[in-house]
CSV table of C-alpha atoms in Angstrom, one decimal:
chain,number,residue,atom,x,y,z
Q,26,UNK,CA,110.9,89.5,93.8
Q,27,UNK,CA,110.2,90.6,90.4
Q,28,UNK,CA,106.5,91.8,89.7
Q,29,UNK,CA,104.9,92.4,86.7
Q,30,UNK,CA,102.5,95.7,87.4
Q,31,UNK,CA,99.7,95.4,84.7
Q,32,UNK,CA,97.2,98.2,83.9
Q,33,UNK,CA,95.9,99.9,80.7
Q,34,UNK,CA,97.5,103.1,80.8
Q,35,UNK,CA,100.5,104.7,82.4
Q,36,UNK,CA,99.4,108.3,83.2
Q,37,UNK,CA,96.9,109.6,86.1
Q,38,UNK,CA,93.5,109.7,85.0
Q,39,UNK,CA,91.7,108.2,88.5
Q,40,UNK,CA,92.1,106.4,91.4
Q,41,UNK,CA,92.8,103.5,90.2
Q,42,UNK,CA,95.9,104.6,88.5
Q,43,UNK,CA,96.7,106.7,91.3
Q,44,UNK,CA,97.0,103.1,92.9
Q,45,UNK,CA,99.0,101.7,90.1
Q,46,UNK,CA,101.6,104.1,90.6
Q,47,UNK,CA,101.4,104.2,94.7
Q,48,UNK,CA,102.5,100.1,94.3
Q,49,UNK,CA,105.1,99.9,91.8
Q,50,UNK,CA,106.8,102.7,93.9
Q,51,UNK,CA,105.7,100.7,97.0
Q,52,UNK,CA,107.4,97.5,96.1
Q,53,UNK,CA,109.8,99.5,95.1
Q,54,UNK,CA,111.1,101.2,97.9
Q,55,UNK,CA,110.9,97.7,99.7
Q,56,UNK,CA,114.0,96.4,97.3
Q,57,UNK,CA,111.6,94.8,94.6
Q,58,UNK,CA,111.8,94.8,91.3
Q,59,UNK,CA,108.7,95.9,89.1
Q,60,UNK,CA,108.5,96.4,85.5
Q,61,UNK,CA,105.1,97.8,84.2
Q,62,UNK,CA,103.0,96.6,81.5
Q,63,UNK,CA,100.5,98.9,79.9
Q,64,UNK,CA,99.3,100.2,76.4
Q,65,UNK,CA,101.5,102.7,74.6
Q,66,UNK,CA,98.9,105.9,75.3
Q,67,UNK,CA,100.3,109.5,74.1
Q,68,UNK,CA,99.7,110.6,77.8
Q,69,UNK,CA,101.8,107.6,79.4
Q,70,UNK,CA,104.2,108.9,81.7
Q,71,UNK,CA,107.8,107.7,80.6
Q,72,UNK,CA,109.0,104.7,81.4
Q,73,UNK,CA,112.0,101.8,81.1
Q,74,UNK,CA,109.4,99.6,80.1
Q,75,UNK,CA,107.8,100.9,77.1
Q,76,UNK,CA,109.4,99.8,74.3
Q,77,UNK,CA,107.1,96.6,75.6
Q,78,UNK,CA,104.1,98.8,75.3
Q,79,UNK,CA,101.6,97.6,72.9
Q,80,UNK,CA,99.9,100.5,70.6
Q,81,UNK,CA,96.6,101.7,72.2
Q,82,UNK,CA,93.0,101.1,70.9
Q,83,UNK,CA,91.7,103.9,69.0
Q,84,UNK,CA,88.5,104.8,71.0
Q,85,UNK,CA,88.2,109.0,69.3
Q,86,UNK,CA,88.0,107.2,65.9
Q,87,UNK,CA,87.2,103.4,66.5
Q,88,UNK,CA,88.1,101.3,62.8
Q,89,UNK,CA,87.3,97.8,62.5
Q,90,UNK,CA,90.5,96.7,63.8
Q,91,UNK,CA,90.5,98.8,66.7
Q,92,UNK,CA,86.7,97.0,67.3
Q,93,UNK,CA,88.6,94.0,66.9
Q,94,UNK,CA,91.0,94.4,69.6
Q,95,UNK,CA,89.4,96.3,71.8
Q,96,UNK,CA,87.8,92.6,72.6
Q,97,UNK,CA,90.9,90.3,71.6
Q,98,UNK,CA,94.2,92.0,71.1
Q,99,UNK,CA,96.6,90.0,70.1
Q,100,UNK,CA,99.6,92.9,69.7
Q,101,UNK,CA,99.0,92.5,73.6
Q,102,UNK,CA,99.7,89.5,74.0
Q,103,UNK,CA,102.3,89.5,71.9
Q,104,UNK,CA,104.5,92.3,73.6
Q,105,UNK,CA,103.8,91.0,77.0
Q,106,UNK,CA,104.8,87.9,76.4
Q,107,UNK,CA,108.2,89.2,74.9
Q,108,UNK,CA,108.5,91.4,78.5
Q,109,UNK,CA,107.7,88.0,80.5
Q,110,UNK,CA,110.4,86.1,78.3
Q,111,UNK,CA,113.0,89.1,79.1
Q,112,UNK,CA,111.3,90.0,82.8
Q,113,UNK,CA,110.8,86.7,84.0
Q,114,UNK,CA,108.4,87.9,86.6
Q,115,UNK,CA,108.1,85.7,89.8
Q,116,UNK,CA,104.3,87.1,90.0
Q,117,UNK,CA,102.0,89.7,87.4
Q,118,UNK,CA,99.4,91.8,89.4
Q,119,UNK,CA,96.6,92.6,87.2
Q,120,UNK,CA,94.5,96.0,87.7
Q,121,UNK,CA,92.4,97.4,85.1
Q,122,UNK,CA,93.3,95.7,81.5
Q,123,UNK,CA,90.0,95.3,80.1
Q,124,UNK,CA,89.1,97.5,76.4
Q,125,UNK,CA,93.5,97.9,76.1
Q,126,UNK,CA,95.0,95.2,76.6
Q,127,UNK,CA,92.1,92.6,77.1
Q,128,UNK,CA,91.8,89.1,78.2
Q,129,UNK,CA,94.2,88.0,75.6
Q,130,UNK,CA,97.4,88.2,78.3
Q,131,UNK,CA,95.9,85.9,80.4
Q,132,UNK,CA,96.9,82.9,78.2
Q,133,UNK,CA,100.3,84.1,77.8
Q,134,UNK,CA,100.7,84.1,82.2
Q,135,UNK,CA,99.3,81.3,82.6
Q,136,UNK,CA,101.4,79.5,79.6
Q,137,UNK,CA,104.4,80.9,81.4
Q,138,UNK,CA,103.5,79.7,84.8
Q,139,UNK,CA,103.3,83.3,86.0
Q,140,UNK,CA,101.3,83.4,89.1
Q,141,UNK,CA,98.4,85.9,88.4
Q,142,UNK,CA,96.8,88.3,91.4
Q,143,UNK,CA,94.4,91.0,90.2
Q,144,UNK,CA,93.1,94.1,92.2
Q,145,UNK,CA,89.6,94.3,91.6
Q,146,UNK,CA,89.0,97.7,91.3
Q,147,UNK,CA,85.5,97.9,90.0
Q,148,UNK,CA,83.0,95.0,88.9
Q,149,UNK,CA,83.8,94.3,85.5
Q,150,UNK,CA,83.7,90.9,86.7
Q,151,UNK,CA,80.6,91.0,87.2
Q,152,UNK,CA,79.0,93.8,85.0
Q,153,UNK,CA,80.2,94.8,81.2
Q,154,UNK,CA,80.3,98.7,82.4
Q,155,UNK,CA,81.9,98.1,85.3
Q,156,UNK,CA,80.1,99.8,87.6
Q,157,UNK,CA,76.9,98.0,88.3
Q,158,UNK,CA,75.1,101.5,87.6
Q,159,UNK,CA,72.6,102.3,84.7
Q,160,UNK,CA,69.7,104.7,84.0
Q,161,UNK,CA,70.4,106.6,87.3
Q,162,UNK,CA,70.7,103.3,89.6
Q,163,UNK,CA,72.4,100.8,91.0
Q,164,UNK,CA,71.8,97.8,88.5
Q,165,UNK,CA,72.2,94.0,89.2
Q,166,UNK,CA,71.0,92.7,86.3
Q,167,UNK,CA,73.7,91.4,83.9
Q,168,UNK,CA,75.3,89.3,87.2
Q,169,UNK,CA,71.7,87.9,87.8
Q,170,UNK,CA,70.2,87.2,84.6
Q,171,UNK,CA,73.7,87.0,81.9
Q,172,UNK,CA,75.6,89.6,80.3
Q,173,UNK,CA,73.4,90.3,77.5
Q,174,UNK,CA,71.1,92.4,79.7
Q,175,UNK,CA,73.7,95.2,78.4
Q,176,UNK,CA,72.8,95.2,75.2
Q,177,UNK,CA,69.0,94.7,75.9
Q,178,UNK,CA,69.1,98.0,78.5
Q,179,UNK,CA,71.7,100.0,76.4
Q,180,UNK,CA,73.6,100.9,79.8
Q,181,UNK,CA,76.8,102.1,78.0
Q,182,UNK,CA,75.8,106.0,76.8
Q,183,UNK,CA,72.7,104.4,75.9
Q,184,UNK,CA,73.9,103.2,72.4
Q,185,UNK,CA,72.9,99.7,71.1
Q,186,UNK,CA,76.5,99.4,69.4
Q,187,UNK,CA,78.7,100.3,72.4
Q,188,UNK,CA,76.6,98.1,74.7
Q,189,UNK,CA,76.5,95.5,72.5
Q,190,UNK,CA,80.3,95.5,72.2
Q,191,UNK,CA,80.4,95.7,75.8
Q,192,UNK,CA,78.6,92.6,76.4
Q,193,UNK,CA,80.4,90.3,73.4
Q,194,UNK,CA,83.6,91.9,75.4
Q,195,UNK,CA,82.4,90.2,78.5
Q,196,UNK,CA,81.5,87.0,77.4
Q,197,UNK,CA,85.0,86.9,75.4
Q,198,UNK,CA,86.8,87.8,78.7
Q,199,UNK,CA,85.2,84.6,80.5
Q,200,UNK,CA,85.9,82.1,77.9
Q,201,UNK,CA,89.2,83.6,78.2
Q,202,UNK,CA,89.3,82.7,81.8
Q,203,UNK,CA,89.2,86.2,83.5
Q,204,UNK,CA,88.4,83.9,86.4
Q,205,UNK,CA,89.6,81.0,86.1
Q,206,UNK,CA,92.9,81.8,85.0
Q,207,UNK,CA,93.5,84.4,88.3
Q,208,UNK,CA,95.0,82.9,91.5
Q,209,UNK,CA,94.0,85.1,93.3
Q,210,UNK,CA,91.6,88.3,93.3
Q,211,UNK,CA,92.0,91.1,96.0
Q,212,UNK,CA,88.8,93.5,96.9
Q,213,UNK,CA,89.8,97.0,97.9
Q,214,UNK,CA,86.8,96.8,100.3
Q,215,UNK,CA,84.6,94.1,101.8
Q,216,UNK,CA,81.8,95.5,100.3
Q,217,UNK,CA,83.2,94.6,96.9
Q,218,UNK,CA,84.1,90.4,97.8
Q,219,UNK,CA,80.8,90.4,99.2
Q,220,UNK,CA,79.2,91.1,95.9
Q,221,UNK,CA,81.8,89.1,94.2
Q,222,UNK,CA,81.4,85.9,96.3
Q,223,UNK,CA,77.4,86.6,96.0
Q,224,UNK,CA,77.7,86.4,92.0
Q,225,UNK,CA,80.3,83.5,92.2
Q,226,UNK,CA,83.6,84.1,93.4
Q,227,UNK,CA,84.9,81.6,95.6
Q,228,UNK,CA,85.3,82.9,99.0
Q,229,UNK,CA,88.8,81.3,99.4
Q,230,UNK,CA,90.1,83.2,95.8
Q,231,UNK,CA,89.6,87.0,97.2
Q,232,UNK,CA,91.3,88.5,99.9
Q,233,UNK,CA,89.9,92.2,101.1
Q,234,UNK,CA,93.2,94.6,101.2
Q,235,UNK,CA,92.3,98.3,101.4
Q,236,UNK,CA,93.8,100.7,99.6
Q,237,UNK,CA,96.9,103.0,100.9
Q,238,UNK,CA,98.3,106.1,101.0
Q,239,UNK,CA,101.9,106.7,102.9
Q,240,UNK,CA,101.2,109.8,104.9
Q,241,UNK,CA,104.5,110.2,106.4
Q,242,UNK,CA,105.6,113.0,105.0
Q,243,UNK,CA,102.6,114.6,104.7
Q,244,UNK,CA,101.9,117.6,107.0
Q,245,UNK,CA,98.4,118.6,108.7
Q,246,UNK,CA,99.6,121.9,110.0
Q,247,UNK,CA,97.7,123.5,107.0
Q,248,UNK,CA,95.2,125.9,108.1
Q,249,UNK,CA,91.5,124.9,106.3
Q,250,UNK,CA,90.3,127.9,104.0
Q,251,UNK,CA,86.5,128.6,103.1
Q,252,UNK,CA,85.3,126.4,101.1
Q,253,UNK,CA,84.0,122.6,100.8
Q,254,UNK,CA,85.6,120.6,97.8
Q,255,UNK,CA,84.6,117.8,95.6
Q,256,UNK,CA,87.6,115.4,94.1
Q,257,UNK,CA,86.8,113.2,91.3
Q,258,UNK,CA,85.2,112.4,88.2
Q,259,UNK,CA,82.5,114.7,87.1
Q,260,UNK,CA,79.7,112.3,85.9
Q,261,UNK,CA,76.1,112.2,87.1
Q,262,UNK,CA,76.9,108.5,88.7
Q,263,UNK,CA,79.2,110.6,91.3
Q,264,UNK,CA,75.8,112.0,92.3
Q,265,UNK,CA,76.8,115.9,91.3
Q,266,UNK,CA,73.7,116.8,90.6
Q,267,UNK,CA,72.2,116.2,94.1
Q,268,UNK,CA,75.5,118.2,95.3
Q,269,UNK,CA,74.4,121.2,93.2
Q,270,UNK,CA,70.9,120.8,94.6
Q,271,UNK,CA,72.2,120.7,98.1
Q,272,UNK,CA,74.5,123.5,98.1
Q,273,UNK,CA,72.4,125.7,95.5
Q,274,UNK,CA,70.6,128.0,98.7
Q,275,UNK,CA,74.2,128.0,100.6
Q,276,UNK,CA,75.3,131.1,98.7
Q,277,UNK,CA,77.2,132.0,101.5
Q,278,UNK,CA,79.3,128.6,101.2
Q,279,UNK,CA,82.2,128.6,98.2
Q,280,UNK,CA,82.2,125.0,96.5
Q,281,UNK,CA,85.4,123.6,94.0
Q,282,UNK,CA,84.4,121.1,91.5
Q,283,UNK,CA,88.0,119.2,90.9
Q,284,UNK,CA,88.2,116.9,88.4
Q,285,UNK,CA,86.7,116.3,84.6
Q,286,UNK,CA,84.4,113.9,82.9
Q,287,UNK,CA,81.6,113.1,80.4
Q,288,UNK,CA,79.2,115.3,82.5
Q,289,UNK,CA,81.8,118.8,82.4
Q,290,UNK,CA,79.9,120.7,80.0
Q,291,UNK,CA,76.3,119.9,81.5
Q,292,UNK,CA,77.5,120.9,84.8
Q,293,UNK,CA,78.5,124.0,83.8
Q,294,UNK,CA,75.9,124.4,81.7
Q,295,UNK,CA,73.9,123.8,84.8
Q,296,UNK,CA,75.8,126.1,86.9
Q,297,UNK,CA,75.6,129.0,84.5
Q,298,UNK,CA,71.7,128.7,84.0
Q,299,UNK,CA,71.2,128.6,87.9
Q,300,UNK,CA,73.4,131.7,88.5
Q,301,UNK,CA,75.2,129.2,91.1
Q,302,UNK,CA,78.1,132.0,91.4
Q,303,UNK,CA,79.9,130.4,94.3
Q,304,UNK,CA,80.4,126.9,92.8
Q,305,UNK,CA,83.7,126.8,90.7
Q,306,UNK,CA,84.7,124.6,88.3
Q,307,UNK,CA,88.7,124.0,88.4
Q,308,UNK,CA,89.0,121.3,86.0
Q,309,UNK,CA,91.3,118.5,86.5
Q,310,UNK,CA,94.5,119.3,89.0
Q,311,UNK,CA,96.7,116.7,90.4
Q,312,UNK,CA,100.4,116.3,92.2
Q,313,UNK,CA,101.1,119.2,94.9
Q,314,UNK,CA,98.2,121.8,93.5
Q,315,UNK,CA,95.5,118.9,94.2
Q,316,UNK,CA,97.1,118.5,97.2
Q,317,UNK,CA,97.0,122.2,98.3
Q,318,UNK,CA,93.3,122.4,97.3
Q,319,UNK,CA,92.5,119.4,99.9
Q,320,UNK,CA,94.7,120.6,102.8
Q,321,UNK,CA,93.2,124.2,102.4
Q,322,UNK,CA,89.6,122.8,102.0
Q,323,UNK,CA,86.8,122.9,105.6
Q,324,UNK,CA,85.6,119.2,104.2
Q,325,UNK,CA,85.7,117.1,100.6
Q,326,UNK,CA,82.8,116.1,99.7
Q,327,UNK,CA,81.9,112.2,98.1
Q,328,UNK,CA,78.2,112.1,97.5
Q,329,UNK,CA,78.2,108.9,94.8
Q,330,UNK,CA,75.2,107.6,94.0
Q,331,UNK,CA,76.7,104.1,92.8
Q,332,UNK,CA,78.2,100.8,94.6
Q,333,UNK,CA,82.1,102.8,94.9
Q,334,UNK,CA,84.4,100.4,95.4
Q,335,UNK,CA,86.3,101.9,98.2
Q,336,UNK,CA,86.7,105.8,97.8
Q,337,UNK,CA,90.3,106.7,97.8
Q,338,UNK,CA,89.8,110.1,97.8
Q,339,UNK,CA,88.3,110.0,101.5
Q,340,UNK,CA,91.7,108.5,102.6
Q,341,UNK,CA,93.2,111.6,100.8
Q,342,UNK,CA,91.6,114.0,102.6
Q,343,UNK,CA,92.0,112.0,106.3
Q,344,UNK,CA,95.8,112.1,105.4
Q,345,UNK,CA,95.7,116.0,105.4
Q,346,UNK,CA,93.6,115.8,108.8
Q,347,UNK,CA,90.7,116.8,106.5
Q,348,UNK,CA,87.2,115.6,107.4
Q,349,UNK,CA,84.6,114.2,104.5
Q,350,UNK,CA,81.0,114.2,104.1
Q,351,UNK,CA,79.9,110.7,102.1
Q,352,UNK,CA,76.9,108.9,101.2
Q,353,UNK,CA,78.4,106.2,102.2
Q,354,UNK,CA,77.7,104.2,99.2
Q,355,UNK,CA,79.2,100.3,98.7
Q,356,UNK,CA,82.8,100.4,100.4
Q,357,UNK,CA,82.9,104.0,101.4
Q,358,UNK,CA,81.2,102.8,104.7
Q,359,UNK,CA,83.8,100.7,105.7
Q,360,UNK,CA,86.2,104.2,105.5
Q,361,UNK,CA,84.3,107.1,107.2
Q,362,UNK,CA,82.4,106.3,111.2
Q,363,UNK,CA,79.6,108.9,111.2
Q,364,UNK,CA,80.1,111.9,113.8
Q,365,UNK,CA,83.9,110.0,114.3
Q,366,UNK,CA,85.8,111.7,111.2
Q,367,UNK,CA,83.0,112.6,108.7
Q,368,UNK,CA,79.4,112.6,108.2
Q,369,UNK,CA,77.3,110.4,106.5
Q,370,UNK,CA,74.1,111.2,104.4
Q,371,UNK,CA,71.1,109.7,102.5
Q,372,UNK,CA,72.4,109.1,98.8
Q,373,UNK,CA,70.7,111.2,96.6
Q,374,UNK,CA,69.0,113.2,99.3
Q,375,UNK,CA,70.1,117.0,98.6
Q,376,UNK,CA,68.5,117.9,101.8
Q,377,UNK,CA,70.4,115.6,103.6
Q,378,UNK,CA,73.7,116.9,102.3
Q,379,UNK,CA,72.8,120.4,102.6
Q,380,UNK,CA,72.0,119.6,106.4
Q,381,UNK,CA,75.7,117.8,106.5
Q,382,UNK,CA,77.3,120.8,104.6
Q,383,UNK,CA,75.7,123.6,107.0
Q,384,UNK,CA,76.8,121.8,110.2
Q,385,UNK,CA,80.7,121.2,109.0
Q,386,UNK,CA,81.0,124.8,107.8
Q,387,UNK,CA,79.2,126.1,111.1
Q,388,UNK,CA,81.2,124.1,113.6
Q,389,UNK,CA,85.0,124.4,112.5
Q,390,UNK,CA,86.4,123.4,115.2
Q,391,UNK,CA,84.5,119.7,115.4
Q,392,UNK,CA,85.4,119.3,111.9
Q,393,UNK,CA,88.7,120.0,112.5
Q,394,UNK,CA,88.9,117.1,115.6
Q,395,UNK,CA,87.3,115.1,112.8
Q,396,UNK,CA,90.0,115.8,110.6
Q,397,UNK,CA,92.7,114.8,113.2
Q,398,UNK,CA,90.7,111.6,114.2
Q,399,UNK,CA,90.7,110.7,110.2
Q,400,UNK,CA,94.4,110.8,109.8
Q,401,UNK,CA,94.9,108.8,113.1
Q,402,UNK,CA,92.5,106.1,111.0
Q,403,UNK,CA,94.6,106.3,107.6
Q,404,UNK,CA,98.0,106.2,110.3
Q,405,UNK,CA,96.2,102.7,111.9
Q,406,UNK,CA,94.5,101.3,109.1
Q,407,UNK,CA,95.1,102.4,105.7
Q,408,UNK,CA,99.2,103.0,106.0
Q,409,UNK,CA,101.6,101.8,103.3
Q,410,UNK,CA,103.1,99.5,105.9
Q,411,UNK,CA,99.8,97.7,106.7
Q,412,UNK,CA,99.2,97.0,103.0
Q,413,UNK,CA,102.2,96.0,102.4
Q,414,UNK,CA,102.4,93.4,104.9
Q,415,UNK,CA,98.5,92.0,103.3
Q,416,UNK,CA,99.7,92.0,100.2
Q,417,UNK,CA,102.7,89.9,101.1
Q,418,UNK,CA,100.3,87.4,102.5
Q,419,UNK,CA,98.3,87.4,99.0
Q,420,UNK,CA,101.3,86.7,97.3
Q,421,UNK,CA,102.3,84.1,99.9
Q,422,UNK,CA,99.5,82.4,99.1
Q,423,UNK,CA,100.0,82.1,95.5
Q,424,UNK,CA,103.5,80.8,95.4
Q,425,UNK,CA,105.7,84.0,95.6
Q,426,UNK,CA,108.3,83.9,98.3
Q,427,UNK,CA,109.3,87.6,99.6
């Protein structure tokens, strides 16, 4: 089987690409060809493929052109349909192409008669800033009442041109047929189909098939250090600032902020002012350091304040036998069984963190039971062998034989 693996960037910025790499090498490993597709970033990872690579969109220094395409890009759909030509791809699976590579490949599948599956790894579907999130809360309003509620709310960085752009985007990507024109859409979570088929998805198009991580060769033996640790993007939508709240009278407690984002320089801003000296900042850190940081960690922490899709990062830290606090927000409920292999808390609610924080820290040795009941879940339900086998079904279903 050869699979066309389409995404806007080839280099590890967040879970999602995290994903885009686990499947290629996942398909992979199972005797199956994949040849990604992707814009031509300076970060991008190298790869066989990216002579196919279209130039990215500008976003530092937008021009008129790079406006242009960031809605319709044409060099896009030019490239991939010289790869599809020279590929011929039995299927294309689709994950984040939206502002890079846009709507414009859908055409050039569908022309070809290349079935199309997409991972649905946030709600752009459904909401122009994908994450159905503005002005502090969760937000419903372009799925109910039309797109252009984006541009009346300003909900991207509160500017009338970006949001604006964001909704003509949107409307662009439809008539496009970022619906129609997909056999079949995959939810990482249930939460996720739930609020696609409630805004219009038909329930026989999406298929819920978790995310993954293949565990095998990683060890738990690792004994857990003295601090708590927080993975992922820093931006007040990853509810950070209740976090800080919560931990801000633990001074006896160390806290690691991994990751970077839009809200960085606030938060340490933050930090600084509240003389918060046992919160650290590490800045972004991935492959085996990342992985040292979560295996030496008493619990990660995931207190989003948004609908997150699924939370890959708390499958992460169950693979390394490490327990996680959540607020439980959109699909992270369907990963973490309160008092089982985590603890759950109010979102937003610092005192209920702080209460959830205290107990892991003072009772090590539950936490670490919760730890080892965690990677028995990922082991049971999250393994690369489980996925793959769903994901053959998917792809079953829209044509491709295995």
């Amino acid at each position: 089987m050869r699979v066309a693996n389409i995404n806007q960037i080839h280099f590890l910025r967040g879970g999602v690409d995290r994903y885009f790499f686990a499947l290629s090498d996942l398909l992979t490993h199972r005797g199956h060809e994949v040849a990604p597709f992707c814009a031509a970033h300076p970060q991008n990872e190298p790869s066989d493929w990216s002579d196919y690579f279209p130039a990215a969109v500008d976003f530092n220094r937008p021009g008129p052109v790079d406006l242009a395409r960031y809605v319709f890009n044409p060099q896009a759909a030019a490239a991939l349909k010289r790869l599809v030509r020279n590929f011929s791809p039995d299927v294309a699976h689709l994950h984040i192409y939206y502002g890079q590579l846009t709507a414009s490949i859908l055409p050039v599948l569908r022309q070809a008669g290349v079935p199309i599956v997409q991972t649905l790894h946030e709600y752009k579907l459904i909401c122009p800033t994908y994450s159905l999130f503005n002005d502090g809360q969760v937000c419903e309003r372009c799925p109910k009442g039309g797109f252009y509620q984006a541009t009346i709310t300003r909900c991207n960085r509160k500017s009338l041109a970006r949001s604006a752009l964001s909704t003509v985007e949107s409307y662009v990507s439809r008539w496009l047929g970022n619906i129609d024109r997909v056999d079949h859409f995959i939810a990482v979570s249930d939460f996720v189909r739930q609020k696609m088929v409630e805004y219009g998805i038909a329930p026989d198009r999406i298929t819920t098939v978790h995310n993954f991580i293949d565990c095998g060769s990683i060890p738990t033996s690792h004994a857990p250090g003295d601090y708590v640790l927080y993975l992922g993007r820093l931006e007040r939508i990853k509810g950070l600032d209740t976090l800080l709240e919560a931990v801000a009278p633990l001074r006896h407690v160390r806290v690691l902020l991994v990751g970077d984002g839009a809200d960085r320089d606030r938060l340490a801003r933050e930090i600084e002012v509240r003389e918060l000296t046992h919160v650290e900042m590490l800045g972004y850190r991935a492959g085996p350091e990342l992985e040292a940081l979560i295996s030496g960690a008493i619990c990660t922490v995931s207190p989003s304040e948004c609908y997150e899709t699924f939370g890959l990062t708390l499958i992460e830290s169950f693979a390394r036998a490490r327990p996680v606090i959540t607020s439980g927000m959109g699909g992270m409920a369907e990963v973490v069984a309160d008092g089982i292999d985590g603890l759950v808390f109010e979102p937003g609610h610092a005192e209920s963190l702080r209460q959830a924080i205290e107990w892991m820290v003072a009772h090590r040795e539950e936490a670490a039971e919760m730890g080892r009941a965690g990677r028995a879940k990922v082991e049971a339900q999250f393994s690369a062998s489980v996925h793959f086998e769903k994901l053959a079904q998917v792809y079953r279903g829209v044509g491709v034989a295995l």
